[in-house]
Tab-separated table of C-alpha atoms in Angstrom:
chain	number	residue	atom	x	y	z
G	120	MET	CA	0.000	0.000	0.000
G	121	LEU	CA	2.858	2.364	0.828
G	122	SER	CA	4.452	1.698	-2.562
G	123	PHE	CA	1.173	2.356	-4.362
G	124	SER	CA	0.709	5.618	-2.434
G	125	ALA	CA	4.265	6.753	-3.239
G	126	ASN	CA	3.841	5.918	-6.931
G	127	ARG	CA	0.557	7.814	-7.006
G	128	ARG	CA	2.235	10.911	-5.527
G	129	ILE	CA	5.034	10.701	-8.084
G	130	ALA	CA	2.526	10.314	-10.938
G	131	THR	CA	0.506	13.290	-9.675
G	132	CYS	CA	3.584	15.486	-9.403
G	133	LEU	CA	4.760	14.446	-12.870
G	134	LEU	CA	1.362	15.415	-14.257
G	135	VAL	CA	1.492	18.819	-12.529
G	136	ASN	CA	4.982	19.375	-13.919
G	137	LEU	CA	3.904	18.287	-17.403
G	138	LEU	CA	0.957	20.683	-17.565
G	139	SER	CA	2.668	23.636	-15.872
G	140	SER	CA	5.916	23.293	-17.877
G	141	ILE	CA	4.060	23.254	-21.184
G	142	CYS	CA	1.870	26.143	-20.083
G	143	ILE	CA	4.801	28.321	-18.937
G	144	VAL	CA	6.579	27.958	-22.305
G	145	PHE	CA	3.555	29.198	-24.238
G	146	ILE	CA	2.723	31.972	-21.744
G	147	ASN	CA	6.290	33.296	-21.694
G	148	LYS	CA	6.547	33.167	-25.485
G	149	TRP	CA	3.232	35.034	-25.697
G	150	ILE	CA	4.534	37.689	-23.286
G	151	TYR	CA	7.730	38.175	-25.315
G	152	VAL	CA	5.966	38.255	-28.704
G	153	HIS	CA	2.904	40.353	-27.848
G	154	TYR	CA	4.016	42.545	-24.919
G	155	GLY	CA	7.828	42.705	-25.100
G	156	PHE	CA	8.119	42.363	-21.317
G	157	PRO	CA	11.800	42.421	-20.161
G	158	ASN	CA	13.270	38.969	-19.611
G	159	MET	CA	15.109	39.357	-16.302
G	160	THR	CA	12.219	41.271	-14.768
G	161	LEU	CA	9.858	38.456	-15.744
G	162	THR	CA	12.256	36.012	-14.076
G	163	LEU	CA	12.222	38.144	-10.915
G	164	VAL	CA	8.410	38.115	-10.908
G	165	HIS	CA	8.516	34.307	-11.111
G	166	PHE	CA	10.900	34.095	-8.141
G	167	LEU	CA	8.835	36.470	-6.005
G	168	VAL	CA	5.553	34.702	-6.743
G	169	THR	CA	7.242	31.360	-6.001
G	170	TRP	CA	8.390	32.615	-2.604
G	171	LEU	CA	4.958	34.133	-1.894
G	172	GLY	CA	3.302	30.827	-2.766
G	173	LEU	CA	5.630	28.968	-0.407
G	174	PHE	CA	4.996	31.547	2.338
G	175	ILE	CA	1.249	30.924	2.018
G	176	CYS	CA	1.850	27.147	2.098
G	177	GLN	CA	3.932	27.554	5.241
G	178	LYS	CA	1.194	29.612	6.943
G	179	MET	CA	-1.290	26.859	6.040
G	180	ASP	CA	1.008	24.318	7.795
G	181	ILE	CA	1.652	22.438	4.548
G	182	PHE	CA	5.342	22.342	5.495
G	183	SER	CA	7.611	23.578	8.307
G	184	PRO	CA	10.576	25.827	7.405
G	185	LYS	CA	14.016	24.593	8.388
G	186	SER	CA	16.818	27.023	9.168
G	187	LEU	CA	19.577	26.767	6.557
G	188	PRO	CA	22.972	28.525	6.447
G	189	VAL	CA	22.984	30.945	3.524
G	190	ARG	CA	26.530	30.038	2.512
G	191	ARG	CA	25.396	26.438	1.844
G	192	ILE	CA	22.847	27.477	-0.795
G	193	VAL	CA	24.465	30.539	-2.412
G	194	TRP	CA	25.665	28.633	-5.493
G	195	LEU	CA	22.320	26.902	-5.806
G	196	ALA	CA	20.569	30.292	-5.731
G	197	LEU	CA	22.929	31.714	-8.366
G	198	SER	CA	22.438	28.689	-10.615
G	199	PHE	CA	18.674	29.095	-10.195
G	200	CYS	CA	18.983	32.647	-11.563
G	201	GLY	CA	21.011	31.423	-14.524
G	202	PHE	CA	18.722	28.446	-15.119
G	203	VAL	CA	15.576	30.544	-15.463
G	204	ALA	CA	17.166	33.605	-17.107
G	205	PHE	CA	19.085	31.720	-19.808
G	206	THR	CA	16.219	29.355	-20.650
G	207	ASN	CA	13.905	32.366	-20.986
G	208	LEU	CA	16.465	34.125	-23.203
G	209	SER	CA	16.745	30.955	-25.296
G	210	LEU	CA	12.956	30.900	-25.660
G	211	GLN	CA	12.940	34.581	-26.585
G	212	ASN	CA	15.600	34.203	-29.296
G	213	ASN	CA	14.761	30.752	-30.751
G	214	SER	CA	11.759	29.003	-32.177
G	215	ILE	CA	9.883	26.886	-29.634
G	216	GLY	CA	10.982	23.696	-31.402
G	217	THR	CA	14.674	24.611	-31.242
G	218	TYR	CA	14.319	25.860	-27.658
G	219	GLN	CA	12.712	22.602	-26.546
G	220	LEU	CA	15.102	20.410	-28.504
G	221	ALA	CA	18.178	22.171	-27.109
G	222	LYS	CA	16.942	21.351	-23.604
G	223	ALA	CA	17.342	17.655	-24.475
G	224	MET	CA	21.110	18.215	-24.215
G	225	THR	CA	20.632	18.679	-20.466
G	226	THR	CA	20.509	14.900	-20.009
G	227	PRO	CA	23.946	14.154	-21.549
G	228	VAL	CA	25.483	17.051	-19.585
G	229	ILE	CA	23.934	15.843	-16.309
G	230	ILE	CA	25.271	12.338	-16.905
G	231	LEU	CA	28.715	13.817	-17.648
G	232	ILE	CA	28.646	15.876	-14.424
G	233	GLN	CA	27.461	12.972	-12.285
G	234	THR	CA	30.024	10.610	-13.816
G	235	THR	CA	32.942	13.038	-13.509
G	236	TYR	CA	32.325	14.756	-10.177
G	237	TYR	CA	29.954	12.472	-8.284
G	238	LYS	CA	31.476	9.154	-9.455
G	239	LYS	CA	28.057	7.822	-10.444
G	240	SER	CA	28.138	5.012	-12.999
G	241	PHE	CA	25.836	4.464	-15.971
G	242	SER	CA	25.555	1.372	-18.151
G	243	THR	CA	26.943	1.289	-21.690
G	244	LYS	CA	23.417	1.103	-23.127
G	245	ILE	CA	22.435	4.295	-21.310
G	246	LYS	CA	25.566	6.069	-22.575
G	247	PHE	CA	24.871	5.001	-26.173
G	248	THR	CA	21.407	6.639	-26.038
G	249	LEU	CA	23.195	9.988	-25.722
G	250	VAL	CA	24.522	9.666	-29.286
G	251	PRO	CA	21.172	10.126	-31.122
G	252	ILE	CA	20.131	12.826	-28.623
G	253	THR	CA	23.271	14.871	-29.330
G	254	LEU	CA	23.161	14.207	-33.094
G	255	GLY	CA	19.499	15.214	-33.246
G	256	VAL	CA	20.103	18.535	-31.504
G	257	ILE	CA	23.011	19.329	-33.869
G	258	LEU	CA	20.937	18.469	-36.960
G	259	ASN	CA	17.971	20.531	-35.811
G	260	SER	CA	20.127	23.564	-35.000
G	261	TYR	CA	21.938	23.339	-38.343
G	262	TYR	CA	18.762	23.176	-40.418
G	263	ASP	CA	16.552	25.471	-38.313
G	264	VAL	CA	15.525	28.311	-40.651
G	265	ARG	CA	15.475	30.677	-37.668
G	266	PHE	CA	18.909	29.606	-36.442
G	267	ASN	CA	20.898	32.511	-34.994
G	268	LEU	CA	24.156	32.776	-33.085
G	269	LEU	CA	22.713	34.683	-30.117
G	270	GLY	CA	19.949	32.123	-29.635
G	271	THR	CA	22.521	29.306	-29.782
G	272	VAL	CA	24.704	30.999	-27.142
G	273	PHE	CA	21.751	31.421	-24.767
G	274	ALA	CA	20.596	27.846	-25.395
G	275	THR	CA	24.108	26.507	-24.659
G	276	LEU	CA	24.466	28.546	-21.469
G	277	GLY	CA	20.969	27.482	-20.463
G	278	VAL	CA	21.863	23.799	-20.846
G	279	LEU	CA	25.093	24.121	-18.830
G	280	VAL	CA	23.576	26.096	-15.949
G	281	THR	CA	20.379	24.019	-15.903
G	282	SER	CA	22.393	20.805	-15.672
G	283	LEU	CA	24.392	22.108	-12.719
G	284	TYR	CA	21.254	23.405	-11.042
G	285	GLN	CA	19.357	20.131	-11.350
G	286	VAL	CA	22.285	18.071	-10.050
G	287	TRP	CA	22.706	20.443	-7.103
G	288	VAL	CA	18.988	20.404	-6.266
G	289	GLY	CA	19.064	16.666	-5.635
G	290	ALA	CA	22.439	16.822	-3.871
G	291	LYS	CA	21.425	19.697	-1.556
G	292	GLN	CA	18.143	18.065	-0.527
G	293	HIS	CA	20.052	14.991	0.616
G	294	GLU	CA	23.003	16.920	2.024
G	295	LEU	CA	20.906	19.334	4.087
G	296	GLN	CA	18.161	16.793	4.875
G	297	VAL	CA	15.361	19.049	3.659
G	298	ASN	CA	12.372	18.513	1.392
G	299	SER	CA	11.605	20.430	-1.795
G	300	MET	CA	9.523	23.143	-0.133
G	301	GLN	CA	12.025	23.768	2.663
G	302	LEU	CA	14.904	24.238	0.234
G	303	LEU	CA	12.987	26.381	-2.246
G	304	TYR	CA	11.587	28.520	0.603
G	305	TYR	CA	15.099	29.798	1.383
G	306	GLN	CA	16.530	29.698	-2.102
G	307	ALA	CA	13.806	31.683	-3.943
G	308	PRO	CA	14.198	34.966	-1.985
G	309	LEU	CA	17.983	34.678	-2.167
G	310	SER	CA	17.793	34.284	-5.948
G	311	SER	CA	15.370	37.244	-6.070
G	312	GLY	CA	17.920	39.394	-4.235
G	313	PHE	CA	20.664	38.517	-6.716
G	314	LEU	CA	18.432	39.389	-9.673
G	315	LEU	CA	17.184	42.613	-8.083
G	316	ALA	CA	20.771	43.811	-7.747
G	317	ILE	CA	21.699	43.305	-11.405
G	318	ILE	CA	18.445	44.101	-13.259
G	319	PRO	CA	19.167	47.891	-13.355
G	320	LEU	CA	22.438	47.119	-15.155
G	321	PHE	CA	20.745	45.276	-18.028
G	322	GLU	CA	17.139	46.497	-18.277
G	323	PRO	CA	15.427	49.890	-18.025
G	324	LEU	CA	13.346	50.614	-14.943
G	325	THR	CA	11.032	53.239	-16.456
G	326	GLY	CA	9.673	54.130	-19.884
G	327	ASP	CA	8.832	51.710	-22.676
G	328	GLY	CA	10.118	48.234	-21.866
G	329	GLY	CA	10.877	49.061	-18.223
G	330	ILE	CA	9.386	47.334	-15.215
G	331	PHE	CA	7.627	50.569	-14.193
G	332	GLY	CA	6.656	51.401	-17.768
G	333	PRO	CA	3.133	51.962	-19.139
G	334	TRP	CA	2.052	48.300	-19.200
G	335	SER	CA	-1.544	47.473	-20.039
G	336	LEU	CA	-3.754	45.587	-17.592
G	337	PRO	CA	-3.856	42.439	-19.804
G	338	ALA	CA	-0.033	42.446	-19.919
G	339	LEU	CA	0.257	42.714	-16.127
G	340	LEU	CA	-2.356	40.006	-15.544
G	341	THR	CA	-0.597	37.687	-18.001
G	342	VAL	CA	2.749	38.269	-16.262
G	343	LEU	CA	1.164	37.580	-12.861
G	344	PHE	CA	-0.449	34.400	-14.175
G	345	SER	CA	2.904	33.254	-15.566
G	346	GLY	CA	4.330	33.745	-12.060
G	347	VAL	CA	1.692	31.425	-10.583
G	348	VAL	CA	2.438	28.780	-13.211
G	349	ALA	CA	6.195	29.224	-12.578
G	350	PHE	CA	5.553	28.483	-8.884
G	351	LEU	CA	4.014	25.138	-9.844
G	352	VAL	CA	6.915	24.411	-12.228
G	353	ASN	CA	9.612	25.207	-9.654
G	354	LEU	CA	7.936	23.290	-6.846
G	355	SER	CA	7.307	20.204	-8.988
G	356	ILE	CA	10.922	20.230	-10.292
G	357	TYR	CA	12.264	20.189	-6.740
G	358	TRP	CA	9.881	17.446	-5.661
G	359	ILE	CA	10.522	15.193	-8.666
G	360	ILE	CA	14.317	15.488	-8.475
G	361	GLY	CA	14.293	14.997	-4.693
G	362	ASN	CA	12.175	11.844	-4.969
G	363	THR	CA	13.567	10.374	-8.202
G	364	SER	CA	16.653	11.824	-9.934
G	365	ALA	CA	17.737	14.687	-12.190
G	366	VAL	CA	18.140	12.298	-15.135
G	367	THR	CA	14.660	10.817	-14.650
G	368	TYR	CA	13.176	14.313	-14.550
G	369	ASN	CA	14.856	15.201	-17.840
G	370	MET	CA	13.749	12.037	-19.588
G	371	PHE	CA	10.173	12.784	-18.568
G	372	GLY	CA	10.566	15.873	-20.746
G	373	HIS	CA	10.046	13.962	-24.007
G	374	PHE	CA	6.294	14.279	-23.435
G	375	LYS	CA	6.701	18.036	-23.074
G	376	PHE	CA	8.921	18.083	-26.150
G	377	CYS	CA	6.202	16.613	-28.393
G	378	ILE	CA	3.423	18.852	-27.094
G	379	THR	CA	5.409	22.100	-27.125
G	380	LEU	CA	6.578	21.343	-30.660
G	381	VAL	CA	2.973	21.128	-31.851
G	382	GLY	CA	1.960	24.154	-29.793
G	383	GLY	CA	4.790	26.277	-31.179
G	384	TYR	CA	3.709	25.440	-34.709
G	385	LEU	CA	0.015	26.204	-34.045
G	386	LEU	CA	0.330	29.305	-31.823
G	387	PHE	CA	3.458	31.048	-33.111
G	388	HIS	CA	3.790	29.594	-36.654
G	389	ASP	CA	7.280	28.267	-35.929
G	390	PRO	CA	8.834	26.786	-39.088
G	391	LEU	CA	8.094	23.135	-38.361
G	392	SER	CA	6.334	21.193	-41.067
G	393	LEU	CA	3.529	18.712	-40.504
G	394	ASN	CA	6.062	15.942	-40.922
G	395	GLN	CA	7.919	17.238	-37.865
G	396	VAL	CA	4.809	16.983	-35.742
G	397	SER	CA	3.501	13.567	-36.697
G	398	LEU	CA	6.680	11.628	-37.452
G	399	SER	CA	6.574	9.493	-34.296
G	400	SER	CA	4.230	7.007	-35.994
G	401	TRP	CA	6.174	6.928	-39.297
G	402	ILE	CA	9.750	6.553	-38.078
G	403	GLY	CA	10.971	3.972	-40.606
G	404	ALA	CA	9.748	5.710	-43.772
G	405	VAL	CA	10.549	9.262	-42.742
G	406	LEU	CA	14.138	8.575	-41.637
G	407	VAL	CA	15.069	7.792	-45.252
G	408	PHE	CA	12.850	10.491	-46.766
G	409	CYS	CA	14.057	13.281	-44.484
G	410	PHE	CA	17.685	12.657	-45.232
G	411	PHE	CA	17.295	13.487	-48.929
G	412	SER	CA	14.659	16.246	-48.609
G	413	LEU	CA	14.782	19.979	-48.075
G	414	SER	CA	16.109	21.513	-44.851
G	415	PRO	CA	12.746	21.584	-42.963
G	416	LEU	CA	12.558	17.814	-43.302
G	417	ARG	CA	16.209	17.411	-42.398
G	418	GLN	CA	15.333	19.362	-39.279
G	419	ALA	CA	12.660	16.723	-38.726
G	420	LEU	CA	15.389	14.086	-38.819
G	421	GLY	CA	17.136	15.919	-35.995
G	422	ILE	CA	13.943	15.881	-33.964
G	423	LEU	CA	13.489	12.174	-34.666
G	424	CYS	CA	17.051	11.355	-33.601
G	425	THR	CA	16.620	13.203	-30.320
G	426	LEU	CA	13.249	11.616	-29.622
G	427	ALA	CA	14.624	8.148	-30.457
G	428	GLY	CA	17.480	8.659	-27.987
G	429	ILE	CA	15.120	9.830	-25.252
G	430	LEU	CA	12.744	6.915	-25.756
G	431	SER	CA	15.668	4.454	-25.834
G	432	TYR	CA	16.974	5.846	-22.558
G	433	THR	CA	13.546	5.480	-20.977
G	434	HIS	CA	13.274	1.864	-22.148
G	435	PHE	CA	16.733	0.846	-20.899
G	436	LYS	CA	16.345	2.715	-17.606
G	437	LEU	CA	13.042	1.017	-16.812
G	438	ALA	CA	14.515	-2.364	-17.762
G	439	GLU	CA	17.476	-1.802	-15.419
G	440	GLN	CA	15.159	-0.786	-12.574
G	441	GLU	CA	13.056	-3.919	-13.030
G	442	GLU	CA	16.220	-6.038	-13.117
G	443	GLY	CA	17.403	-4.425	-9.885
G	444	LYS	CA	14.080	-5.114	-8.179
G	445	SER	CA	14.211	-8.752	-9.276
G	446	ARG	CA	17.689	-9.190	-7.806
G	447	LEU	CA	16.581	-7.688	-4.486
G	448	ALA	CA	13.544	-9.964	-4.389
G	449	GLN	CA	15.731	-13.061	-4.983
G	450	ARG	CA	18.054	-12.309	-2.073
G	451	PRO	CA	17.405	-14.486	1.015
């Protein structure tokens, strides 16, 4: 019964993360395209609403705060700033398809970090799944008709900082013996303070495009709503990584990848052909066709390679977990 209850909680949290993560991508893209709201200021709003949400949860006795030394979470707070800021900048400067596909590189980088610095081992089959993921991202970036150097730089920085952040989230929860809410409760205001100090250096405070500029009521309400959704995203990320692993959280993203790809095409007319949306059921035929076709279909090949790597990882990881459970059950 305990196992069923734990699995149900994990499934519920994964669903919350799925819906909120997809929603935040489309809301943020809408804010950038239709309102031109400044990126770092939007990130600050997300941090503040996240902390406010946790404060309300704490007052409702949903969790009990635990005193943490600031010096132990400074780097985590800084990486949180970079994680959100660079991914938002990547979204602002890339198509949704390229933005989402670039995030797939987080998994290989996390595995590299955990192997190099945390001495965690991965099977050869798991390592081989990183090849199509990496190849797919390179192909998509090369053939993306909206490819630009600035977007690539932000996407690369976003992957590096996000990978560090997600590894540290899991490590800090175990190191400090805190749950997701307790850690985020202290980290969110600290990250807000860092951002507040540097925003005046990069973004205007008044006038058009400034935080205190003449924003319309719909723009302000949309920004506030994005903050609420960001709270759900941040909280679910912490919970999932703390109760599973950073790699598992990233592999769950292939559902979000498919949905955001379709949404980007429908809502923002990103240059992704119908073949790029529905290829999952025609893998054999399209792999050959895409290779010899025009660049949009070659971009589809990149998406297919990445998706194939993600699905392969998921299959091998589940098989290894089942094998591990069987060995434990056979022990006397």
